Coordinates of C-alpha atoms in Angstrom, one line a residue:
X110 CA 51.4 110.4 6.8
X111 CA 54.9 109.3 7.0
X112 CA 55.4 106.0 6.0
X113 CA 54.5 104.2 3.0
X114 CA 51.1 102.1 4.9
X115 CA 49.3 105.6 4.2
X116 CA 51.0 107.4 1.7
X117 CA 49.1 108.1 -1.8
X118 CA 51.5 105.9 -4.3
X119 CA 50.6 107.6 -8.0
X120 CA 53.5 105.9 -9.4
X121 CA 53.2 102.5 -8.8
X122 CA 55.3 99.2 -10.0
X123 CA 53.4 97.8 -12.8
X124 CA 52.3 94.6 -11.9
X125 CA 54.4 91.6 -13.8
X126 CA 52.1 89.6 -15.9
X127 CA 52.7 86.3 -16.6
X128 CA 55.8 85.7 -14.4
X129 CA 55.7 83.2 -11.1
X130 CA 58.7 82.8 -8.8
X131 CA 59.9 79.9 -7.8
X132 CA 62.3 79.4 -4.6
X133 CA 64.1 76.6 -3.2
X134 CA 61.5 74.5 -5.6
X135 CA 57.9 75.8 -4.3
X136 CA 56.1 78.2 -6.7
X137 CA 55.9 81.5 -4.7
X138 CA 52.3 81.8 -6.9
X139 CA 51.2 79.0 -4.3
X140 CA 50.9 80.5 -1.1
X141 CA 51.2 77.3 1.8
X142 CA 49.6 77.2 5.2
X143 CA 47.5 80.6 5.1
X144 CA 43.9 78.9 7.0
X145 CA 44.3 78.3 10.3
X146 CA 42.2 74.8 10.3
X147 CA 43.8 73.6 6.9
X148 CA 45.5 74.1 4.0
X149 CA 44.2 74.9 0.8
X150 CA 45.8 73.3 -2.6
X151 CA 46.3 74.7 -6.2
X152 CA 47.8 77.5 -7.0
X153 CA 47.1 80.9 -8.9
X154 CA 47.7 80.8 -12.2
X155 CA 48.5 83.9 -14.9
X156 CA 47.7 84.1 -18.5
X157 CA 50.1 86.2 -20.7
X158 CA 49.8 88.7 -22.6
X159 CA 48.1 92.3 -22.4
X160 CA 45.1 93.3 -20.4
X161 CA 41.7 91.3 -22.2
X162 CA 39.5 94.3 -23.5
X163 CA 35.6 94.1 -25.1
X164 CA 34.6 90.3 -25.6
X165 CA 37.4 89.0 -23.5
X166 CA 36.2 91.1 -20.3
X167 CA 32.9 88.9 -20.5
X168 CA 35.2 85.8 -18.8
X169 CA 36.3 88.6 -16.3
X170 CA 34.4 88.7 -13.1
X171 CA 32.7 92.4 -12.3
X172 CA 33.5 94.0 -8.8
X173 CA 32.2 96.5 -7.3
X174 CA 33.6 99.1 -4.6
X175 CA 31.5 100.1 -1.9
X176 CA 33.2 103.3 -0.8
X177 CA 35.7 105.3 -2.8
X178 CA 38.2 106.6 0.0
X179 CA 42.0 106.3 -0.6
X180 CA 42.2 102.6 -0.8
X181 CA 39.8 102.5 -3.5
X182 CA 40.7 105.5 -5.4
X183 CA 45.3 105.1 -5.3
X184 CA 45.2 101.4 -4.7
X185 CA 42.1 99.1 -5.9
X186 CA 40.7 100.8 -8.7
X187 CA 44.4 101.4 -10.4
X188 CA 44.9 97.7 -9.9
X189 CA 41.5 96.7 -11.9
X190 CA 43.2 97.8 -14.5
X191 CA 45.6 95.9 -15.0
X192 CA 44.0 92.7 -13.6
X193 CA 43.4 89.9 -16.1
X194 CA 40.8 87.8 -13.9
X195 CA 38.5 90.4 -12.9
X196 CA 37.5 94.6 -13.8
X197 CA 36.4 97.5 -12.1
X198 CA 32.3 97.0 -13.3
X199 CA 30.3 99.6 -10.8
X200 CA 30.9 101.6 -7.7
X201 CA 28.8 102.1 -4.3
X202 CA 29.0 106.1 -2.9
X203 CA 27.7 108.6 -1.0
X204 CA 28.9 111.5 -3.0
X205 CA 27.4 112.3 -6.1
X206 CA 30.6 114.3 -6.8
X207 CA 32.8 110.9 -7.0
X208 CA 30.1 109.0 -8.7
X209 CA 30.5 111.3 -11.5
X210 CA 34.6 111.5 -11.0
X211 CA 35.1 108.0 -11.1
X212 CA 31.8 107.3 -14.2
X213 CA 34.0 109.8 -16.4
X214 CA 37.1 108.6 -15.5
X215 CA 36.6 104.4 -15.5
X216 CA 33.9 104.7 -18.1
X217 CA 31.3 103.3 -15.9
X218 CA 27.7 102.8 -16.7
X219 CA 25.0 104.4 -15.1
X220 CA 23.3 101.3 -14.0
X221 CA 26.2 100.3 -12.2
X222 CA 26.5 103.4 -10.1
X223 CA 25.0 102.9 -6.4
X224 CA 24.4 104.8 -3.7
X225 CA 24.1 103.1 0.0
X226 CA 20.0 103.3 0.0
X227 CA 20.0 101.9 -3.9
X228 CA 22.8 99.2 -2.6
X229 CA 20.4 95.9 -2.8
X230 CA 19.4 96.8 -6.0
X231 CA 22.9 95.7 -7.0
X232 CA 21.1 91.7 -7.1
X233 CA 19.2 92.4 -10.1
X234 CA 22.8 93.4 -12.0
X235 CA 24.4 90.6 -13.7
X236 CA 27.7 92.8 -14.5
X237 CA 28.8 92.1 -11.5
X238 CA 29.7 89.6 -9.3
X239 CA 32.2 90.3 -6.2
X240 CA 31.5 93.2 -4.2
X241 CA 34.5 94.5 -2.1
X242 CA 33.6 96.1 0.6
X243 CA 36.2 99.4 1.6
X244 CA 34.1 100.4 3.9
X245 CA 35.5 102.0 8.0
X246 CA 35.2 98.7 9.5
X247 CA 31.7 98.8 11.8
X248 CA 30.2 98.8 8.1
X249 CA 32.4 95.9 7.1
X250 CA 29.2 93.2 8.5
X251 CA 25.9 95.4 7.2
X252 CA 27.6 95.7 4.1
X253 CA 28.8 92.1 3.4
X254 CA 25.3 90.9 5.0
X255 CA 23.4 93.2 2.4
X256 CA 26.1 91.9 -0.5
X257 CA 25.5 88.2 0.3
X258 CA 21.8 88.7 0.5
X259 CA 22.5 90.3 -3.5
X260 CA 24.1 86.3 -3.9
X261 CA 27.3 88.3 -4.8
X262 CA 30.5 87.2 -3.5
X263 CA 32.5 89.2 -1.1
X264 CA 35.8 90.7 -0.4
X265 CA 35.9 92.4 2.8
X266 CA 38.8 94.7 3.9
X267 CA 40.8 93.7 6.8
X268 CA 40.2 93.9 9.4
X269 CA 36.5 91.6 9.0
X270 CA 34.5 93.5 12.2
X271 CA 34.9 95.2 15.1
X272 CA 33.8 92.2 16.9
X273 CA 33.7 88.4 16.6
X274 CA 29.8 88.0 16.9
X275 CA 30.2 90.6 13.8
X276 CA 32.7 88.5 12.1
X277 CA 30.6 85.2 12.9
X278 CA 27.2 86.8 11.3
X279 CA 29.4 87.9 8.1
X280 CA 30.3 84.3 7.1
X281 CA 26.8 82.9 8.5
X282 CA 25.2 85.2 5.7
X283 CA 27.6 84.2 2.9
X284 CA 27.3 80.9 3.5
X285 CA 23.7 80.8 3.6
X286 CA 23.4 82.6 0.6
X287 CA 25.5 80.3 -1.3
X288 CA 28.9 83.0 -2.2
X289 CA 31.9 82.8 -0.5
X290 CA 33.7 85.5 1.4
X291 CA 37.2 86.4 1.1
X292 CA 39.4 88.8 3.1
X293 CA 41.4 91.5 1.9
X294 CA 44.9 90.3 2.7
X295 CA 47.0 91.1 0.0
X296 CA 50.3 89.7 1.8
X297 CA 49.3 86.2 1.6
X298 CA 49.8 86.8 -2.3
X299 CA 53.1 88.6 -2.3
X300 CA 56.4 86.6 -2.7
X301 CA 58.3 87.8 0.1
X302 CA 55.6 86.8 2.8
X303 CA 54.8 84.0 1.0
X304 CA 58.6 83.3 1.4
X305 CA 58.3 83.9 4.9
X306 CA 55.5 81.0 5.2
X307 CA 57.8 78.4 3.2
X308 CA 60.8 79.4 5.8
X309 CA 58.6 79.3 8.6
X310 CA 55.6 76.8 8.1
X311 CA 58.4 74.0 6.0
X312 CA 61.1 74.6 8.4
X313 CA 63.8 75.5 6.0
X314 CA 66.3 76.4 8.9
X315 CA 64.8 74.1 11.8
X316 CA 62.2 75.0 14.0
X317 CA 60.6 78.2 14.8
X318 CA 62.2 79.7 18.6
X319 CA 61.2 83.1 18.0
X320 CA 58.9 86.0 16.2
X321 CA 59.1 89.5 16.3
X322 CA 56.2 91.7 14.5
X323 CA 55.9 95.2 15.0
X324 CA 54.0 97.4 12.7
X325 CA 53.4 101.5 13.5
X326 CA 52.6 104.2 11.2
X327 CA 52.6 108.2 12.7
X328 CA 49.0 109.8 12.6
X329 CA 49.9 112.8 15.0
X330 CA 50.8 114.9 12.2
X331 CA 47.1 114.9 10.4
X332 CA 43.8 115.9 11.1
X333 CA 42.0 114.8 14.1
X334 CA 39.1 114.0 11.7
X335 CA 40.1 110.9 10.4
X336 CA 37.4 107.6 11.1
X337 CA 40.3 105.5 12.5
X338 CA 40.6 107.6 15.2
X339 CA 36.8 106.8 16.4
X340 CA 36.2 104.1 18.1
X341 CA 32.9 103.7 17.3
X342 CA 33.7 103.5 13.7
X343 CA 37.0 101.9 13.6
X344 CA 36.9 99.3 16.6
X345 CA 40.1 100.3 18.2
X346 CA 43.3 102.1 16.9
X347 CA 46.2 101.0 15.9
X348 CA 45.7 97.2 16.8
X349 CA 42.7 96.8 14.4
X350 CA 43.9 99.3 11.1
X351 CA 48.0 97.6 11.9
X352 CA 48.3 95.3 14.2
X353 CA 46.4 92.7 12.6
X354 CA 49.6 92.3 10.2
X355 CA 51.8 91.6 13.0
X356 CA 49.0 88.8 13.6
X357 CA 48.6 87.9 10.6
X358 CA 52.6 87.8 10.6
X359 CA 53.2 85.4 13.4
X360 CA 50.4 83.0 12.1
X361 CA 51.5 82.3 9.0
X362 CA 55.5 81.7 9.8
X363 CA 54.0 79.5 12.4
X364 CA 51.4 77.6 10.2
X365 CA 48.7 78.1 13.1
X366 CA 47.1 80.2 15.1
X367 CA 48.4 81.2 19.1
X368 CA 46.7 79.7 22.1
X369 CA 47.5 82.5 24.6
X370 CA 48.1 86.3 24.0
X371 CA 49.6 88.3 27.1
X372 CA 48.6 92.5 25.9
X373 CA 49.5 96.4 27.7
X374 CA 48.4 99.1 26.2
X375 CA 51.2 102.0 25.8
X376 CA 51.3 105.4 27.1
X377 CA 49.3 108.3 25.4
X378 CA 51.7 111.1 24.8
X379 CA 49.2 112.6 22.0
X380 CA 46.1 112.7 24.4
X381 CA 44.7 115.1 21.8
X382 CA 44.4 112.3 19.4
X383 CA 43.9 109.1 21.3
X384 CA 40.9 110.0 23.7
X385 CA 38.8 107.3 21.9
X386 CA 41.3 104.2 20.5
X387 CA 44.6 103.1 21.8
X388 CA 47.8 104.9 20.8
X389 CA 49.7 101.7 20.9
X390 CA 49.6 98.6 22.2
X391 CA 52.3 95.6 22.7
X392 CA 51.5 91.7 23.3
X393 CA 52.7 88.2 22.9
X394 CA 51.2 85.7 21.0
X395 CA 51.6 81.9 22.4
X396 CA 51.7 79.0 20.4
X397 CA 51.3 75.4 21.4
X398 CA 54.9 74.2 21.0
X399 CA 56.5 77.3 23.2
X400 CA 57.2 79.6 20.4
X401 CA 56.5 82.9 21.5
X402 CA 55.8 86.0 19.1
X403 CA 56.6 89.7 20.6
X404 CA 54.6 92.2 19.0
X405 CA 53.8 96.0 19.1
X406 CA 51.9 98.6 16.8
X407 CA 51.8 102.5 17.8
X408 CA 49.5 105.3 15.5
X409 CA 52.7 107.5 16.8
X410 CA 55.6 106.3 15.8
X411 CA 57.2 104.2 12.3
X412 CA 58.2 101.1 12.2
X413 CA 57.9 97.7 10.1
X414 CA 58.8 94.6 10.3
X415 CA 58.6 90.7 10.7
X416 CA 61.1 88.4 11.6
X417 CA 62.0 85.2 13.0
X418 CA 64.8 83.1 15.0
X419 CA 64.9 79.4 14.1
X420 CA 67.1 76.5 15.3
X421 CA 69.8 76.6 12.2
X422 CA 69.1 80.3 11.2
X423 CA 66.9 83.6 10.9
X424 CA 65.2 86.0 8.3
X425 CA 63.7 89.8 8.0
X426 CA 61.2 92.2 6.4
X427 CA 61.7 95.2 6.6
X428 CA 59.8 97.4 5.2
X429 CA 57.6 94.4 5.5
X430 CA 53.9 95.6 5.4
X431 CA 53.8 98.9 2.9
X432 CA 52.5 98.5 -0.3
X433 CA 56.2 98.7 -2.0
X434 CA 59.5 98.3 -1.7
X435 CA 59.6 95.3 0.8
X436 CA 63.1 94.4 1.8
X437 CA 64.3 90.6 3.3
X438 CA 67.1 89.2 4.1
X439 CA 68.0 85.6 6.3
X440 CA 71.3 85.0 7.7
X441 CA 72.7 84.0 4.1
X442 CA 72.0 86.8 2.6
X443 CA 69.4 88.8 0.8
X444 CA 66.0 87.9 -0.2
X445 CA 66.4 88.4 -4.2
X446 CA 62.8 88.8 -4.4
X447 CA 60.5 90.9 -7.0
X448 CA 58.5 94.0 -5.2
X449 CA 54.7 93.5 -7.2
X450 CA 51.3 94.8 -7.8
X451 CA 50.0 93.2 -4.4
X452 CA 46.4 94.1 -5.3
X453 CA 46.6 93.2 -8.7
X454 CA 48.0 89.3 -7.5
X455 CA 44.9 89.2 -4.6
X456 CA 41.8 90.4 -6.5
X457 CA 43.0 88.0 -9.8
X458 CA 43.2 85.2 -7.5
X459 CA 40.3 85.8 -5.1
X460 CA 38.0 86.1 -8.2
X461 CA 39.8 82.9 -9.9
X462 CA 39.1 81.1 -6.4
X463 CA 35.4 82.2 -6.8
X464 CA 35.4 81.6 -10.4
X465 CA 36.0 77.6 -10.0
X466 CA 34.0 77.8 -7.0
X467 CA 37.1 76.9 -4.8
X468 CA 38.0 78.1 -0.8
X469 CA 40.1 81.5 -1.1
X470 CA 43.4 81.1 0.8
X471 CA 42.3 84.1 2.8
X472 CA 38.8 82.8 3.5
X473 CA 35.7 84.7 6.0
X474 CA 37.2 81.6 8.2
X475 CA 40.8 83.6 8.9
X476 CA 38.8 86.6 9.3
X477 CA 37.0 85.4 12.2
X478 CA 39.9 83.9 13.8
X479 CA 41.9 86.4 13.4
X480 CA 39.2 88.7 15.3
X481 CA 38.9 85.9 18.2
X482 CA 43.0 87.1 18.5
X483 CA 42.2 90.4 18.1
X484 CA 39.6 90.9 21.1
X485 CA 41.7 88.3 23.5
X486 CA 44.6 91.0 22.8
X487 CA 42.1 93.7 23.7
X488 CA 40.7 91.8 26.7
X489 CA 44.4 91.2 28.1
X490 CA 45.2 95.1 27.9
X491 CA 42.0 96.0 29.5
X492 CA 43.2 93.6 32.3
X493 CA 46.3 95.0 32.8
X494 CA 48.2 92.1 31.3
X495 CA 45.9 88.9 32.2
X496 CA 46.8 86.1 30.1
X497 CA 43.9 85.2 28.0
X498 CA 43.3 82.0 26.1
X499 CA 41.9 81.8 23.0
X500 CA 39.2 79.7 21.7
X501 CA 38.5 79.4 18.3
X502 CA 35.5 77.0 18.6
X503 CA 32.2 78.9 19.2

């Protein structure tokens, strides 16, 4: 693909141990306003020194993978190893080919080797303790369900379901099961968004007028054979895989969630590969004091970025949602902001979170809201452009 969102990064920025960034006197390592019902206090914090081997790795929490496609294999796994707060302990797969790939290459014991029929067996193994589930997203609930009913903890890729009764059952298990559930959104641990929330959410230049989030990625120059392109396994196109970062986005420069979203779905020129999910899509998000946020996401096309208009000044990402080299800038210049590890910041602090037994800042909560946005987007396009209110209460 053409942009970084699916590119295979072999080369990645190490992750910077030990270093937090402070800005306009907030630590960027505590991320602000990132539930939509409240806001969660204490922030992350990072031991020095080199990666904890033998002894040490006991005080580590264990994860386990369920599914070793490209996320797992270029992003996750390469970030449990340099994580300090938790390690790549077992893996969940269909193919006995990468069981034995990833057992030789991460040194991984047998007994921590799954398949997705020996999956519950996973509750009699005390090595690990979070299972992150990197599955296409119609797994996301059977899989986080089956984990909670393990009484492991759970970190569920983005986005949680492919529908909100989905989303609701998710957290319904986790919580009756006693483990929390987290959501994989690495932004909310990355100092340029989190830069983005202090600007927004603290009013740095005034008020919020304005947002503009549009996130697109090209997938007409790949197979056809590719799960994000079924609906039946993805949920939708490019709304669901990048949309929900423009979402996401406008939420947390605004501190809370929209009341309205107004949604057209854009014309197929690549009928070929968008019989079953949406090419693109564009909507506005409403929020209670007027603000308005324009967004658009396209599988045919590239582009990335967030940005906002407030009463005294304005800011920019862009690239704003790849992996690397995010750029910012505000209307006094550029952001001088460190590109890092993302999933080496979110998996150390969603396992401390679980570790002290603590609400993740990207809690099963913001999951479900954030599909309650995602299907009133949906239901607005289906209607040609009906305005639908949201309601985030049952």
């Amino acid at each position: 693909m053409k942009t970084d969102h699916y590119n295979l990064q072999t080369d990645r920025r190490k992750f910077l141990r030990g270093f937090t960034f402070t800005l306009g006197g907030t630590l960027l390592g505590m991320p602000l306003l990132s539930h939509s019902m409240g806001q969660h206090g204490g922030g992350l914090a990072y031991e020095e020194g080199s990666l904890q081997t033998g002894a040490q790795q006991q005080k580590k929490m264990g994860i386990a993978l369920v599914g070793l496609g490209q996320y797992s294999t270029n992003e996750l796994a390469p970030a449990l190893q340099e994580t300090q707060h938790c390690y790549l302990a077992g893996i969940v797969t269909g193919t006995p080919s990468k069981a034995e790939a990833w057992k030789k290459k991460y040194n991984i014991p047998d007994k921590n080797i799954y398949s997705y029929e020996t999956f519950d067996q996973i509750a009699n193994n005390k090595d690990i303790d979070i299972v992150y589930v990197v599955l296409p997203n119609a797994m996301h609930a059977e899989y986080t369900i089956r984990a909670a009913k393990a009484k492991k903890h759970v970190i569920c890729e983005k986005p949680m379901a492919t529908t909100v009764e989905d989303a609701q059952r998710m957290l319904d298990a986790c919580r009756e099961n006693g483990v929390q559930l987290a959501i994989g959104y690495r932004l909310h641990f990355e100092p340029f968004h989190q830069r983005v929330m202090e600007l927004g959410q603290k009013q740095v230049y005034g008020k919020v007028k304005q947002i503009e989030a549009r996130n697109s990625s090209d997938m007409t120059d790949g197979s056809l054979d590719v799960w994000r392109l079924n609906k039946k396994l993805a949920g939708g196109g490019s709304l669901m895989d990048l949309g929900i970062y423009c979402v996401q986005g406008a939420i947390y420069t605004m501190g809370k969630p929209p009341v309205a979203v107004t949604a057209r779905y854009g014309e197929v020129t690549k009928p070929n590969y968008f019989h079953s999910v949406e090419q693109s899509i564009s909507w506005q998000m409403e929020f209670e004091d007027g603000v308005k946020a324009e967004c658009n996401t396209s599988y045919a096309d590239d582009e990335n970025v967030l940005s906002a208009k407030a009463e005294k000044g304005w800011w920019r990402l862009s690239p704003a949602y790849a992996y690397e080299g995010k750029k910012g800038e505000t209307h006094e210049g550029k952001m001088d902001l460190p590109n890092i590890y993302e999933q080496v910041r979110q998996m150390d602090g969603q396992a401390q979170s679980f570790m002290k037994n603590q609400p993740s800042i990207v809690p099963g909560e913001m999951g479900l809201r954030d599909m309650r946005v995602l299907m009133a987007i949906y239901e607005s396009a289906d209607a040609g452009g009906k305005r639908v209110e949201i309601r985030y209460d049952g």
